[in-house]
Amino acid sequence: MEKGEAKSKKAGGPPRLCCICNERRPVLKRPKTLQQICRECFYEVFEEEIHQVIVKNRLFKSGERVAIGASGGKDSTVLAYVLSELNRRHSYGLDLFLLSIDEGITGYRDDSLETVKRNELQYGLPLQILSYKDLYGWTMDDIVKMIGLKNNCTFCGVFRRQALDRGAALLKVDKLVTGHNADDIAETVLLNILRGDIARYVYIYLFLIMLSLGYIMIHTYAYFKKLDYFSTECIYSPNAYRGFAREFIKDLERLRPRAILDIIKSGEDFRIATTTKMPEQGTCERCGYISSQKWCKACVLLEGLNRGLPKMGIGRARGGVNGGDHKKETKAGSTVKSLESKQCGSLDF
Amino acid sequence: MQLTLEFGGGLELLCDSEKIHKVNVDLPNGVEELTMKDLLSWVRTNVIKERPEMFIKGDTVRPGVLVLVNDCDWELSGQLETTIEDKDVIVFISTLHGG
């Protein structure tokens, strides 16, 4: 402590105090307001911000069962920790569960699941694990062996989205929450603009419950609180395109710390022409889960794998059961076609 | 001087998967105080074993790398100009991987 004060003296002027409590030594600058705040006030601001998102959007009702999608990574670990704290502190009256998906990625998911198992004990939340192997008969290791490292993330993303739905049904929960952060959302907004993918904004709206907190805040919180999380990049995901957006956003943030929140705001305010045909939510004829098409994306991809045609359902070259729609789209004109040919089943967070 | 360096958020993979490094850094010739700028180039030469571009961009850390000097964000102590003293603890956390 003494040393810290000596240091800030060297940096110029008398030692500054926390902008909020005016008592303790500040440890970081809050990106949103540029206030210098101390560790205790940081915890308070951080937790309060999440509490406000929950209250303002009326996310929960007392007595609800809520599953937390837990990967073992920083976002979900912080979410699980903060949500169980807030549930106690503000008496939300929620029954919380941890829900993890085992994609079957040796050397990555098996390690991160160990983290989730420790979290189960640390936070006293019951844990349910569902595996791709049990649900679909394929692990990601098997899928990558078959299709290589191109488009594998499409399979993983689509399967996980549905696996979370199935897990939620199994646990009989009313709601499923997933932890995301402002940086991820801003990246996704940028990527969707770059891809011209308007339909995905629908999902952005649905996911506004996410934390409006950036990476730096979440990492600092996890570090100071000594939370137990797993931080290795997936071995199958070089994810170059997203990597570019991420670096670009980080460069912007350095020039203007609010940039990330501003990008999200632009995403929210994006106007979509009334003539644009948006996907409608229905159910998959095959498995009964949510789909905007006759067959859901997971079923199309799975059918492709099982028939040894893994390219089925990827990108614009669509075949199989939903192919019928494709002809209709072509007749309906090129604008609609280019919008419709993007499937919306996968969330690329 | 004795320093403790801690790497997290995946940065440890660039230095033999060791998270904590207790190091002994000598002051460069003719310099009285060690700054973060000096320390970064020292770390790059002596600690980082692979892919230095994941850690350094230009003469500073890559955007998205969080730096804490004695548990305090280096933005508050002057970033590259921060002076380092004996027994200081410096933490580098990459925030660039997935959640």
Coordinates of C-alpha atoms in Angstrom, one line a residue:
Chain A
M1 CA 0.0 0.0 0.0
E2 CA 2.7 2.5 1.0
K3 CA 4.7 1.5 -1.9
G4 CA 1.8 2.1 -4.2
E5 CA 1.3 5.6 -2.9
A6 CA 5.0 6.3 -3.4
K7 CA 4.7 5.2 -6.9
S8 CA 1.8 7.5 -7.8
K9 CA 3.7 10.4 -6.4
K10 CA 6.4 9.7 -8.8
A11 CA 4.0 9.6 -11.7
G12 CA 3.3 13.3 -10.9
G13 CA 1.4 15.3 -8.3
P14 CA 0.1 14.1 -4.9
P15 CA -1.4 10.5 -4.7
R16 CA -4.9 10.5 -6.1
L17 CA -7.8 8.9 -4.3
C18 CA -10.7 6.9 -5.6
C19 CA -13.2 9.1 -7.5
I20 CA -16.1 7.3 -5.8
C21 CA -15.2 6.8 -2.1
N22 CA -12.4 9.4 -1.9
E23 CA -10.7 7.2 0.6
R24 CA -8.6 4.4 -1.0
R25 CA -5.9 4.2 -3.7
P26 CA -7.4 3.8 -7.2
V27 CA -6.4 0.7 -9.0
L28 CA -8.0 1.1 -12.4
K29 CA -9.7 3.5 -14.8
R30 CA -13.3 2.7 -15.6
P31 CA -13.5 2.7 -19.4
K32 CA -17.1 4.0 -19.4
T33 CA -16.5 7.1 -17.4
L34 CA -12.7 7.3 -17.1
Q35 CA -13.1 7.5 -13.4
Q36 CA -10.2 6.2 -11.3
I37 CA -11.6 3.8 -8.8
C38 CA -10.3 1.6 -6.0
R39 CA -10.7 -2.2 -5.8
E40 CA -13.7 -2.2 -3.4
C41 CA -15.6 0.4 -5.4
F42 CA -14.8 -1.5 -8.6
Y43 CA -16.4 -4.6 -7.2
E44 CA -19.5 -2.6 -6.3
V45 CA -19.8 -0.8 -9.6
F46 CA -19.3 -4.0 -11.5
E47 CA -21.9 -6.0 -9.6
E48 CA -24.3 -3.1 -9.5
E49 CA -24.1 -2.7 -13.3
I50 CA -25.1 -6.3 -13.8
H51 CA -27.9 -5.9 -11.2
Q52 CA -29.2 -2.9 -13.0
V53 CA -29.3 -4.8 -16.3
I54 CA -31.3 -7.5 -14.6
V55 CA -33.7 -5.2 -12.9
K56 CA -34.3 -2.8 -15.8
N57 CA -35.0 -5.6 -18.3
R58 CA -37.0 -7.5 -15.7
L59 CA -35.0 -10.6 -16.6
F60 CA -36.2 -12.8 -13.8
K61 CA -39.2 -13.5 -11.6
S62 CA -39.0 -14.8 -8.1
G63 CA -39.2 -18.6 -8.0
E64 CA -37.8 -19.2 -11.5
R65 CA -35.4 -21.9 -12.3
V66 CA -32.4 -20.5 -14.2
A67 CA -29.6 -22.3 -16.0
I68 CA -26.2 -20.6 -16.5
G69 CA -24.4 -21.8 -19.6
A70 CA -20.9 -22.5 -18.2
S71 CA -17.9 -23.1 -20.3
G72 CA -15.3 -22.6 -17.6
G73 CA -14.1 -19.5 -19.4
K74 CA -13.9 -16.1 -17.8
D75 CA -17.3 -14.7 -18.9
S76 CA -19.4 -17.6 -17.7
T77 CA -17.3 -18.0 -14.5
V78 CA -17.8 -14.4 -13.7
L79 CA -21.5 -14.6 -14.5
A80 CA -22.0 -17.7 -12.3
Y81 CA -20.2 -16.0 -9.4
V82 CA -21.9 -12.7 -9.7
L83 CA -25.4 -14.1 -10.3
S84 CA -25.2 -16.4 -7.3
E85 CA -24.0 -13.4 -5.2
L86 CA -26.7 -11.1 -6.5
N87 CA -29.3 -13.8 -6.0
R88 CA -28.4 -14.0 -2.4
R89 CA -27.8 -10.3 -1.8
H90 CA -31.0 -9.0 -3.5
S91 CA -33.1 -12.0 -2.8
Y92 CA -34.0 -12.7 -6.4
G93 CA -35.4 -16.0 -5.3
L94 CA -33.9 -18.0 -8.2
D95 CA -33.0 -21.6 -8.4
L96 CA -29.6 -21.5 -10.2
F97 CA -28.0 -24.4 -12.1
L98 CA -24.8 -24.7 -14.1
L99 CA -25.2 -26.2 -17.6
S100 CA -22.1 -27.3 -19.5
I101 CA -21.7 -28.7 -23.0
D102 CA -19.0 -31.2 -23.7
E103 CA -18.1 -30.8 -27.4
G104 CA -15.6 -33.6 -27.2
I105 CA -12.4 -31.6 -27.8
T106 CA -9.5 -33.4 -26.2
G107 CA -7.0 -31.1 -24.5
Y108 CA -9.5 -28.2 -24.4
R109 CA -13.0 -28.9 -23.3
D110 CA -12.0 -31.8 -21.0
D111 CA -9.7 -29.4 -19.1
S112 CA -12.2 -26.5 -19.0
L113 CA -14.9 -28.9 -17.7
E114 CA -12.7 -29.6 -14.7
T115 CA -12.9 -25.9 -14.0
V116 CA -16.7 -26.0 -14.1
K117 CA -16.7 -29.0 -11.8
R118 CA -14.6 -27.0 -9.3
N119 CA -17.1 -24.1 -9.7
E120 CA -19.9 -26.4 -8.9
L121 CA -18.4 -27.0 -5.5
Q122 CA -17.1 -23.4 -5.0
Y123 CA -20.5 -21.8 -5.7
G124 CA -22.7 -24.7 -4.5
L125 CA -24.6 -24.8 -7.8
P126 CA -25.8 -28.1 -9.3
L127 CA -24.1 -29.0 -12.6
Q128 CA -25.5 -30.7 -15.6
I129 CA -23.1 -31.7 -18.5
L130 CA -24.4 -32.7 -21.9
S131 CA -22.1 -34.1 -24.6
Y132 CA -22.2 -33.8 -28.4
K133 CA -21.4 -37.5 -28.4
D134 CA -24.6 -38.4 -26.5
L135 CA -26.8 -35.8 -28.3
Y136 CA -25.5 -36.2 -31.9
G137 CA -23.3 -39.3 -31.9
W138 CA -20.3 -37.2 -32.9
T139 CA -17.6 -35.5 -30.9
M140 CA -15.9 -32.4 -32.3
D141 CA -12.7 -34.5 -32.5
D142 CA -14.6 -36.9 -34.9
I143 CA -16.0 -34.0 -36.9
V144 CA -12.7 -32.4 -37.4
K145 CA -11.2 -35.7 -38.4
M146 CA -13.8 -35.9 -41.1
I147 CA -14.1 -32.3 -42.4
G148 CA -10.8 -30.7 -41.3
L149 CA -10.3 -27.2 -39.9
K150 CA -12.6 -25.4 -42.3
N151 CA -16.2 -24.7 -41.2
N152 CA -15.7 -26.8 -38.1
C153 CA -16.7 -23.9 -36.0
T154 CA -20.1 -23.8 -37.8
F155 CA -20.8 -27.3 -36.7
C156 CA -19.7 -26.5 -33.2
G157 CA -21.7 -23.3 -32.9
V158 CA -24.9 -24.7 -34.3
F159 CA -24.7 -27.9 -32.2
R160 CA -23.9 -26.0 -29.0
R161 CA -26.8 -23.6 -29.5
Q162 CA -29.2 -26.5 -29.6
A163 CA -27.4 -28.5 -26.9
L164 CA -28.0 -25.6 -24.6
D165 CA -31.7 -25.6 -25.5
R166 CA -31.9 -29.3 -24.8
G167 CA -30.0 -29.0 -21.5
A168 CA -32.5 -26.2 -20.5
A169 CA -35.4 -28.5 -21.2
L170 CA -33.8 -31.4 -19.3
L171 CA -33.2 -29.2 -16.3
K172 CA -36.8 -27.9 -16.6
V173 CA -35.5 -24.3 -16.3
D174 CA -37.6 -21.3 -17.2
K175 CA -34.6 -19.4 -18.5
L176 CA -31.1 -19.9 -19.8
V177 CA -28.4 -17.2 -19.3
T178 CA -25.1 -17.1 -21.1
G179 CA -22.2 -14.7 -20.2
H180 CA -21.0 -12.4 -22.9
N181 CA -19.1 -9.2 -22.8
A182 CA -19.2 -5.9 -24.5
D183 CA -16.2 -6.7 -26.6
D184 CA -17.7 -9.8 -28.1
I185 CA -20.9 -8.1 -28.9
A186 CA -19.2 -5.2 -30.6
E187 CA -17.1 -7.7 -32.6
T188 CA -20.2 -9.5 -33.6
V189 CA -21.9 -6.2 -34.7
L190 CA -18.9 -5.3 -36.8
L191 CA -18.7 -8.8 -38.3
N192 CA -22.4 -8.8 -39.2
I193 CA -22.0 -5.5 -40.9
L194 CA -18.9 -6.7 -42.8
R195 CA -20.8 -9.8 -43.9
G196 CA -23.9 -7.8 -44.7
D197 CA -25.8 -10.1 -42.4
I198 CA -28.8 -8.1 -41.3
A199 CA -30.9 -11.0 -40.1
R200 CA -28.6 -11.5 -37.3
Y201 CA -29.6 -8.3 -35.6
V202 CA -32.7 -10.1 -34.5
Y203 CA -30.5 -12.2 -32.3
I204 CA -28.5 -9.3 -31.1
Y205 CA -31.7 -7.8 -29.7
L206 CA -32.6 -11.0 -27.9
F207 CA -29.2 -11.1 -26.3
L208 CA -29.3 -7.6 -24.9
I209 CA -29.4 -9.1 -21.5
M210 CA -25.7 -9.5 -21.7
L211 CA -23.3 -7.7 -19.5
S212 CA -22.5 -4.3 -20.8
L213 CA -19.0 -4.8 -19.4
G214 CA -15.8 -5.0 -21.5
Y215 CA -13.1 -7.5 -21.4
I216 CA -10.8 -5.4 -19.3
M217 CA -13.4 -5.1 -16.6
I218 CA -14.2 -8.7 -16.6
H219 CA -10.6 -9.9 -16.6
T220 CA -9.7 -7.5 -13.8
Y221 CA -12.7 -8.6 -11.8
A222 CA -11.8 -12.3 -12.3
Y223 CA -8.1 -11.6 -11.4
F224 CA -8.8 -9.6 -8.3
K225 CA -11.4 -12.0 -7.1
K226 CA -9.0 -14.9 -7.8
L227 CA -11.9 -16.7 -9.7
D228 CA -11.0 -20.1 -11.0
Y229 CA -11.3 -19.9 -14.8
F230 CA -9.8 -21.6 -17.8
S231 CA -8.2 -19.4 -20.4
T232 CA -7.0 -21.3 -23.5
E233 CA -8.1 -20.7 -27.0
C234 CA -9.9 -23.6 -28.6
I235 CA -7.4 -25.8 -30.4
Y236 CA -9.7 -26.0 -33.5
S237 CA -10.4 -22.3 -33.8
P238 CA -7.8 -20.1 -35.4
N239 CA -10.9 -17.9 -36.2
A240 CA -8.9 -15.4 -38.2
Y241 CA -11.8 -13.2 -39.4
R242 CA -13.0 -12.6 -35.9
G243 CA -9.4 -12.0 -34.8
F244 CA -9.2 -9.1 -37.2
A245 CA -12.3 -7.5 -35.8
R246 CA -11.1 -8.0 -32.3
E247 CA -7.7 -6.3 -32.9
F248 CA -9.5 -3.5 -34.7
I249 CA -11.8 -3.0 -31.8
K250 CA -8.9 -3.0 -29.3
D251 CA -7.1 -0.4 -31.3
L252 CA -10.3 1.8 -31.4
E253 CA -10.6 1.3 -27.6
R254 CA -7.2 2.6 -27.0
L255 CA -8.1 5.8 -28.8
R256 CA -11.5 6.1 -27.3
P257 CA -12.4 3.8 -24.4
R258 CA -16.1 4.2 -25.0
A259 CA -15.8 3.0 -28.6
I260 CA -16.9 -0.6 -27.7
L261 CA -20.2 0.5 -26.1
D262 CA -20.8 2.9 -29.0
I263 CA -20.5 0.2 -31.5
I264 CA -23.0 -1.9 -29.6
K265 CA -25.4 1.1 -29.6
S266 CA -25.0 1.4 -33.4
G267 CA -25.9 -2.2 -33.6
E268 CA -29.1 -1.7 -31.5
D269 CA -30.1 1.4 -33.5
F270 CA -29.5 -0.2 -36.9
R271 CA -32.6 0.3 -39.0
I272 CA -33.8 -2.5 -41.2
A273 CA -35.9 -1.7 -44.3
T274 CA -39.5 -2.8 -43.8
T275 CA -39.3 -4.6 -47.1
T276 CA -36.6 -6.9 -45.8
K277 CA -37.8 -10.4 -45.2
M278 CA -36.8 -11.5 -41.7
P279 CA -36.6 -15.1 -40.6
E280 CA -39.6 -16.4 -38.6
Q281 CA -39.3 -18.6 -35.7
G282 CA -40.9 -22.1 -36.1
T283 CA -40.0 -25.6 -35.1
C284 CA -37.9 -28.2 -36.9
E285 CA -40.0 -30.9 -38.5
R286 CA -37.4 -33.5 -37.6
C287 CA -36.3 -32.8 -34.0
G288 CA -38.9 -30.3 -32.8
Y289 CA -36.4 -27.6 -31.6
I290 CA -36.5 -23.9 -32.7
S291 CA -35.8 -23.3 -36.4
S292 CA -36.5 -20.7 -39.0
Q293 CA -36.5 -23.4 -41.7
K294 CA -38.2 -26.7 -42.3
W295 CA -35.3 -28.5 -40.8
C296 CA -33.1 -26.8 -38.2
K297 CA -29.5 -26.2 -39.0
A298 CA -28.3 -28.8 -36.5
C299 CA -30.4 -31.5 -38.3
V300 CA -29.2 -30.5 -41.7
L301 CA -25.5 -30.5 -40.6
L302 CA -26.0 -33.8 -38.8
E303 CA -27.7 -35.4 -41.8
G304 CA -24.7 -34.3 -43.9
L305 CA -22.2 -35.8 -41.4
N306 CA -24.1 -39.1 -41.2
R307 CA -24.4 -39.3 -45.0
G308 CA -20.8 -38.5 -45.5
L309 CA -21.6 -35.2 -47.2
P310 CA -20.3 -32.8 -44.6
K311 CA -20.6 -29.7 -46.9
M312 CA -24.4 -30.0 -46.8
G313 CA -25.9 -27.0 -45.2
I314 CA -22.7 -24.9 -45.2
G315 CA -22.5 -21.5 -46.8
R316 CA -24.5 -20.7 -49.9
A317 CA -24.4 -24.1 -51.5
R318 CA -27.4 -25.6 -49.9
G319 CA -28.8 -29.0 -50.6
G320 CA -31.0 -31.5 -48.8
V321 CA -34.5 -30.9 -47.4
N322 CA -34.4 -27.1 -47.2
G323 CA -33.3 -27.0 -50.9
G324 CA -36.9 -26.6 -52.0
D325 CA -37.0 -23.2 -50.4
H326 CA -33.9 -22.3 -52.3
K327 CA -35.8 -22.5 -55.7
K328 CA -38.6 -20.3 -54.4
E329 CA -36.1 -17.7 -53.2
T330 CA -34.4 -17.6 -56.6
K331 CA -37.8 -16.8 -58.2
A332 CA -38.6 -14.2 -55.6
G333 CA -35.7 -12.1 -56.7
S334 CA -32.0 -11.7 -55.9
T335 CA -32.3 -9.4 -52.9
V336 CA -34.4 -11.8 -50.9
K337 CA -32.2 -14.7 -52.0
S338 CA -29.0 -13.2 -50.7
L339 CA -30.6 -12.5 -47.4
E340 CA -32.3 -15.9 -47.1
S341 CA -29.2 -17.8 -48.1
K342 CA -27.7 -16.9 -44.8
Q343 CA -28.9 -19.2 -42.1
C344 CA -29.5 -17.7 -38.7
G345 CA -29.3 -20.7 -36.5
S346 CA -25.8 -20.0 -35.3
L347 CA -24.7 -17.3 -32.9
D348 CA -21.1 -16.5 -33.4
F349 CA -20.4 -15.2 -30.0
Chain B
M1 CA 16.5 -6.0 -8.8
Q2 CA 14.2 -8.8 -7.9
L3 CA 10.8 -8.7 -9.7
T4 CA 7.8 -11.1 -9.9
L5 CA 6.3 -11.3 -13.3
E6 CA 2.9 -13.0 -13.7
F7 CA 1.4 -14.0 -17.1
G8 CA -2.2 -14.9 -17.5
G9 CA -5.1 -15.3 -19.9
G10 CA -3.0 -17.4 -22.3
L11 CA 0.2 -15.3 -22.3
E12 CA 1.8 -18.0 -20.2
L13 CA 1.9 -20.1 -23.3
L14 CA 4.4 -17.8 -24.8
C15 CA 6.9 -18.5 -22.0
D16 CA 7.0 -22.2 -21.4
S17 CA 3.5 -22.3 -19.8
E18 CA 5.0 -20.9 -16.6
K19 CA 2.6 -18.3 -15.0
I20 CA 4.9 -16.9 -12.4
H21 CA 8.5 -15.9 -13.1
K22 CA 10.8 -14.6 -10.3
V23 CA 13.4 -12.7 -12.2
N24 CA 16.4 -10.6 -11.5
V25 CA 16.7 -7.5 -13.8
D26 CA 19.8 -5.3 -13.9
L27 CA 19.5 -1.7 -14.8
P28 CA 20.7 -0.8 -18.3
N29 CA 24.0 1.0 -18.4
G30 CA 23.8 4.7 -17.5
V31 CA 20.2 4.5 -16.4
E32 CA 19.1 5.2 -12.8
E33 CA 15.6 4.0 -12.8
L34 CA 14.0 1.1 -14.6
T35 CA 10.8 2.0 -16.4
M36 CA 8.1 -0.3 -17.8
K37 CA 9.5 0.5 -21.3
D38 CA 12.9 -1.0 -20.3
L39 CA 11.2 -3.9 -18.6
L40 CA 9.0 -4.7 -21.7
S41 CA 12.0 -5.0 -23.9
W42 CA 13.8 -7.1 -21.3
V43 CA 10.8 -9.4 -21.0
R44 CA 10.6 -9.7 -24.7
T45 CA 14.3 -10.8 -24.9
N46 CA 14.6 -12.9 -21.8
V47 CA 11.2 -14.3 -20.9
I48 CA 9.0 -14.6 -24.1
K49 CA 10.0 -17.8 -25.9
E50 CA 7.6 -17.7 -28.9
R51 CA 5.3 -15.5 -30.9
P52 CA 6.4 -12.2 -29.4
E53 CA 3.8 -10.5 -31.6
M54 CA 1.1 -11.8 -29.3
F55 CA 2.6 -9.8 -26.5
I56 CA 4.2 -6.7 -28.1
K57 CA 3.0 -4.3 -30.8
G58 CA 5.3 -1.5 -31.6
D59 CA 7.1 -0.5 -28.4
T60 CA 4.3 -1.3 -26.1
V61 CA 2.0 -4.3 -25.3
R62 CA -0.5 -5.4 -27.8
P63 CA -3.9 -3.7 -27.3
G64 CA -6.0 -6.0 -25.1
V65 CA -3.1 -6.9 -22.8
L66 CA -3.9 -5.8 -19.3
V67 CA -0.9 -4.7 -17.3
L68 CA -1.0 -4.4 -13.5
V69 CA 1.9 -3.0 -11.5
N70 CA 1.5 -4.0 -7.8
D71 CA -2.2 -4.8 -8.6
C72 CA -2.8 -1.4 -10.1
D73 CA -3.7 -0.8 -13.7
W74 CA -0.6 0.8 -15.3
E75 CA -2.8 3.4 -17.0
L76 CA -2.8 5.1 -13.6
S77 CA 0.9 5.0 -13.0
G78 CA 2.0 6.3 -16.4
Q79 CA 2.1 3.2 -18.6
L80 CA 5.5 2.9 -20.3
E81 CA 6.8 5.7 -18.0
T82 CA 5.9 3.8 -14.8
T83 CA 9.1 3.3 -12.7
I84 CA 9.7 -0.2 -11.4
E85 CA 11.2 -0.8 -8.0
D86 CA 12.8 -3.8 -6.3
K87 CA 10.2 -6.5 -5.3
D88 CA 7.5 -5.1 -7.5
V89 CA 4.9 -7.5 -8.9
I90 CA 4.0 -7.0 -12.6
V91 CA 1.0 -8.9 -14.1
F92 CA 0.2 -9.3 -17.8
I93 CA -3.1 -10.7 -18.7
S94 CA -4.2 -11.2 -22.3
T95 CA -7.8 -10.4 -22.9
L96 CA -7.8 -11.5 -26.5
H97 CA -9.1 -15.1 -26.2
G98 CA -12.6 -16.4 -26.1
G99 CA -14.8 -16.4 -23.0

